[in-house]
PDB file of C-alpha atoms in Angstrom:
ATOM      1  CA  MET Z  93     131.082 346.503  90.862  1.00 62.00           C
ATOM      2  CA  GLN Z  94     128.357 349.196  91.293  1.00 70.00           C
ATOM      3  CA  GLN Z  95     127.382 350.141  94.683  1.00 70.00           C
ATOM      4  CA  ILE Z  96     123.583 350.226  95.282  1.00 63.00           C
ATOM      5  CA  LYS Z  97     122.291 353.542  96.479  1.00 65.00           C
ATOM      6  CA  LYS Z  98     119.926 353.604  99.387  1.00 62.00           C
ATOM      7  CA  THR Z  99     116.998 355.698  98.545  1.00 64.00           C
ATOM      8  CA  ARG Z 100     114.149 356.891 100.621  1.00 61.00           C
ATOM      9  CA  ALA Z 101     111.691 354.464  98.942  1.00 57.00           C
ATOM     10  CA  ASN Z 102     113.565 351.329 100.118  1.00 63.00           C
ATOM     11  CA  ALA Z 103     114.846 352.580 103.429  1.00 66.00           C
ATOM     12  CA  GLY Z 104     112.325 350.732 105.611  1.00 73.00           C
ATOM     13  CA  GLU Z 105     108.665 350.526 106.459  1.00 80.00           C
ATOM     14  CA  THR Z 106     106.307 353.343 105.938  1.00 87.00           C
ATOM     15  CA  LEU Z 107     103.970 354.682 108.531  1.00 90.00           C
ATOM     16  CA  VAL Z 108     100.990 353.264 106.554  1.00 92.00           C
ATOM     17  CA  GLU Z 109     102.574 349.680 106.667  1.00 91.00           C
ATOM     18  CA  VAL Z 110     103.264 349.918 110.437  1.00 92.00           C
ATOM     19  CA  VAL Z 111      99.600 351.109 111.175  1.00 94.00           C
ATOM     20  CA  ALA Z 112      98.266 348.362 108.946  1.00 95.00           C
ATOM     21  CA  SER Z 113     100.301 345.673 110.709  1.00 95.00           C
ATOM     22  CA  ILE Z 114      99.173 347.043 114.146  1.00 96.00           C
ATOM     23  CA  PHE Z 115      95.540 346.969 113.013  1.00 97.00           C
ATOM     24  CA  ILE Z 116      95.868 343.386 111.809  1.00 97.00           C
ATOM     25  CA  PHE Z 117      97.518 342.402 115.063  1.00 97.00           C
ATOM     26  CA  LEU Z 118      94.658 344.045 117.030  1.00 97.00           C
ATOM     27  CA  ILE Z 119      92.055 342.218 115.072  1.00 97.00           C
ATOM     28  CA  LEU Z 120      93.740 338.865 115.739  1.00 97.00           C
ATOM     29  CA  MET Z 121      93.989 339.676 119.392  1.00 97.00           C
ATOM     30  CA  GLY Z 122      90.275 340.570 119.441  1.00 96.00           C
ATOM     31  CA  ILE Z 123      89.467 337.183 117.924  1.00 96.00           C
ATOM     32  CA  LEU Z 124      91.687 335.356 120.422  1.00 96.00           C
ATOM     33  CA  GLN Z 125      90.130 337.140 123.369  1.00 97.00           C
ATOM     34  CA  GLY Z 126      86.609 336.151 122.080  1.00 96.00           C
ATOM     35  CA  ALA Z 127      87.703 332.517 121.706  1.00 96.00           C
ATOM     36  CA  ILE Z 128      89.201 332.438 125.242  1.00 96.00           C
ATOM     37  CA  SER Z 129      86.113 334.131 126.669  1.00 96.00           C
ATOM     38  CA  TYR Z 130      83.773 331.608 124.878  1.00 96.00           C
ATOM     39  CA  SER Z 131      85.754 328.606 126.049  1.00 96.00           C
ATOM     40  CA  SER Z 132      85.816 329.934 129.663  1.00 96.00           C
ATOM     41  CA  ASN Z 133      82.056 330.393 129.748  1.00 96.00           C
ATOM     42  CA  ALA Z 134      81.549 326.944 128.174  1.00 96.00           C
ATOM     43  CA  LEU Z 135      83.731 325.519 130.974  1.00 97.00           C
ATOM     44  CA  LYS Z 136      81.727 327.198 133.657  1.00 95.00           C
ATOM     45  CA  GLU Z 137      78.460 325.970 132.179  1.00 94.00           C
ATOM     46  CA  ASN Z 138      79.965 322.495 131.971  1.00 96.00           C
ATOM     47  CA  LYS Z 139      80.775 322.503 135.640  1.00 95.00           C
ATOM     48  CA  LYS Z 140      77.178 323.624 136.550  1.00 93.00           C
ATOM     49  CA  ILE Z 141      75.694 320.827 134.389  1.00 93.00           C
ATOM     50  CA  ARG Z 142      78.024 318.102 136.007  1.00 95.00           C
ATOM     51  CA  LYS Z 143      77.147 319.428 139.483  1.00 92.00           C
ATOM     52  CA  ASP Z 144      73.451 319.197 138.716  1.00 92.00           C
ATOM     53  CA  ASN Z 145      73.803 315.698 137.165  1.00 93.00           C
ATOM     54  CA  ALA Z 146      75.676 314.550 140.262  1.00 92.00           C
ATOM     55  CA  LYS Z 147      72.789 315.785 142.521  1.00 91.00           C
ATOM     56  CA  VAL Z 148      70.223 314.102 140.223  1.00 92.00           C
ATOM     57  CA  ILE Z 149      72.103 310.697 140.327  1.00 93.00           C
ATOM     58  CA  GLU Z 150      72.558 310.831 144.060  1.00 91.00           C
ATOM     59  CA  THR Z 151      68.857 311.682 144.596  1.00 91.00           C
ATOM     60  CA  LEU Z 152      67.693 309.056 142.071  1.00 90.00           C
ATOM     61  CA  GLN Z 153      69.480 306.268 143.969  1.00 89.00           C
ATOM     62  CA  SER Z 154      67.585 307.006 147.157  1.00 89.00           C
ATOM     63  CA  ALA Z 155      64.259 308.015 145.535  1.00 89.00           C
ATOM     64  CA  ASP Z 156      61.209 305.794 146.092  1.00 88.00           C
ATOM     65  CA  VAL Z 157      59.263 304.209 143.299  1.00 88.00           C
ATOM     66  CA  THR Z 158      56.075 306.209 142.936  1.00 85.00           C
ATOM     67  CA  SER Z 159      54.077 303.877 140.668  1.00 84.00           C
ATOM     68  CA  VAL Z 160      54.371 300.354 139.274  1.00 85.00           C
ATOM     69  CA  LYS Z 161      52.799 298.753 136.224  1.00 85.00           C
ATOM     70  CA  GLU Z 162      53.382 295.043 136.668  1.00 86.00           C
ATOM     71  CA  GLY Z 163      53.559 292.685 133.709  1.00 83.00           C
ATOM     72  CA  GLU Z 164      53.693 295.424 131.043  1.00 84.00           C
ATOM     73  CA  ASN Z 165      54.498 294.054 127.566  1.00 86.00           C
ATOM     74  CA  ILE Z 166      57.352 295.915 125.750  1.00 85.00           C
ATOM     75  CA  THR Z 167      57.841 295.270 122.004  1.00 88.00           C
ATOM     76  CA  PHE Z 168      61.087 296.047 120.211  1.00 89.00           C
ATOM     77  CA  VAL Z 169      61.017 296.574 116.484  1.00 91.00           C
ATOM     78  CA  ALA Z 170      63.825 297.200 113.959  1.00 92.00           C
ATOM     79  CA  ALA Z 171      64.204 300.809 112.885  1.00 92.00           C
ATOM     80  CA  ASN Z 172      66.624 303.027 110.939  1.00 90.00           C
ATOM     81  CA  THR Z 173      68.927 305.368 112.874  1.00 89.00           C
ATOM     82  CA  ASN Z 174      66.569 308.370 112.965  1.00 88.00           C
ATOM     83  CA  MET Z 175      63.543 306.164 113.743  1.00 85.00           C
ATOM     84  CA  THR Z 176      61.539 307.318 110.744  1.00 89.00           C
ATOM     85  CA  VAL Z 177      61.302 303.829 109.213  1.00 89.00           C
ATOM     86  CA  LEU Z 178      60.052 301.040 111.469  1.00 89.00           C
ATOM     87  CA  GLY Z 179      60.509 297.321 110.515  1.00 89.00           C
ATOM     88  CA  SER Z 180      59.258 294.172 111.824  1.00 88.00           C
ATOM     89  CA  GLN Z 181      59.154 293.048 115.498  1.00 87.00           C
ATOM     90  CA  VAL Z 182      62.433 291.804 116.784  1.00 89.00           C
ATOM     91  CA  PHE Z 183      61.332 290.545 120.200  1.00 90.00           C
ATOM     92  CA  SER Z 184      58.938 291.214 122.964  1.00 89.00           C
ATOM     93  CA  THR Z 185      59.300 290.914 126.727  1.00 87.00           C
ATOM     94  CA  SER Z 186      57.043 291.261 129.796  1.00 87.00           C
ATOM     95  CA  THR Z 187      58.466 293.527 132.590  1.00 87.00           C
ATOM     96  CA  ASP Z 188      57.403 295.782 135.432  1.00 87.00           C
ATOM     97  CA  LEU Z 189      57.438 299.488 134.570  1.00 88.00           C
ATOM     98  CA  MET Z 190      58.372 301.863 137.426  1.00 90.00           C
ATOM     99  CA  LYS Z 191      58.337 305.571 137.844  1.00 91.00           C
ATOM    100  CA  LYS Z 192      60.690 307.649 140.068  1.00 92.00           C
ATOM    101  CA  VAL Z 193      60.374 311.406 140.610  1.00 92.00           C
ATOM    102  CA  VAL Z 194      63.528 313.350 141.554  1.00 92.00           C
ATOM    103  CA  ASP Z 195      63.290 316.682 143.240  1.00 91.00           C
ATOM    104  CA  TYR Z 196      66.632 318.762 143.479  1.00 89.00           C
ATOM    105  CA  GLN Z 197      67.900 322.182 143.722  1.00 89.00           C
ATOM    106  CA  GLY Z 198      69.720 323.249 140.506  1.00 87.00           C
ATOM    107  CA  SER Z 199      72.939 325.238 140.522  1.00 85.00           C
ATOM    108  CA  ASP Z 200      70.846 328.307 139.685  1.00 86.00           C
ATOM    109  CA  GLY Z 201      69.109 327.910 143.114  1.00 88.00           C
ATOM    110  CA  LYS Z 202      65.737 326.914 141.663  1.00 90.00           C
ATOM    111  CA  GLU Z 203      63.878 323.821 142.739  1.00 93.00           C
ATOM    112  CA  LYS Z 204      63.592 321.356 139.727  1.00 91.00           C
ATOM    113  CA  GLN Z 205      61.962 318.011 139.201  1.00 92.00           C
ATOM    114  CA  ILE Z 206      62.782 315.215 136.759  1.00 92.00           C
ATOM    115  CA  THR Z 207      60.703 312.057 136.174  1.00 92.00           C
ATOM    116  CA  PHE Z 208      62.443 308.771 135.374  1.00 92.00           C
ATOM    117  CA  TYR Z 209      60.677 305.732 133.920  1.00 88.00           C
ATOM    118  CA  LEU Z 210      62.451 302.427 134.673  1.00 88.00           C
ATOM    119  CA  TYR Z 211      61.779 298.920 133.727  1.00 83.00           C
ATOM    120  CA  GLY Z 212      62.754 295.770 135.576  1.00 77.00           C
ATOM    121  CA  SER Z 213      61.912 293.804 138.670  1.00 65.00           C
ATOM    122  CA  THR Z 214      60.717 295.683 141.753  1.00 51.00           C
ATOM    123  CA  LYS Z 215      61.912 292.881 143.903  1.00 55.00           C
TER     124      LYS Z 215
END
């Protein structure tokens, strides 16, 4: 049986291979760091939005109705999903239309205002 001689060519990794693998590793770490940073910022923004929504809902429940249109007729028609094609009338109902204005301070510290239009009985 012949013994295989170890030569310099197959003795291990070359410096170029090691540098290339380190470079690839650093690129992957940069991508991972960017993904973690993006998700962290998205989580912070999500918490701000949820906090603002909680303030709006809390204020909406105690807000007074600013205007009422009694006996307004609302007609419902068939439509496709993106509302580009309207079909025939499905039904119509008479209801009171109300308006509530909510003033709140956003998580950015600025005063904001949202108008809600509600329908139903004022009684």
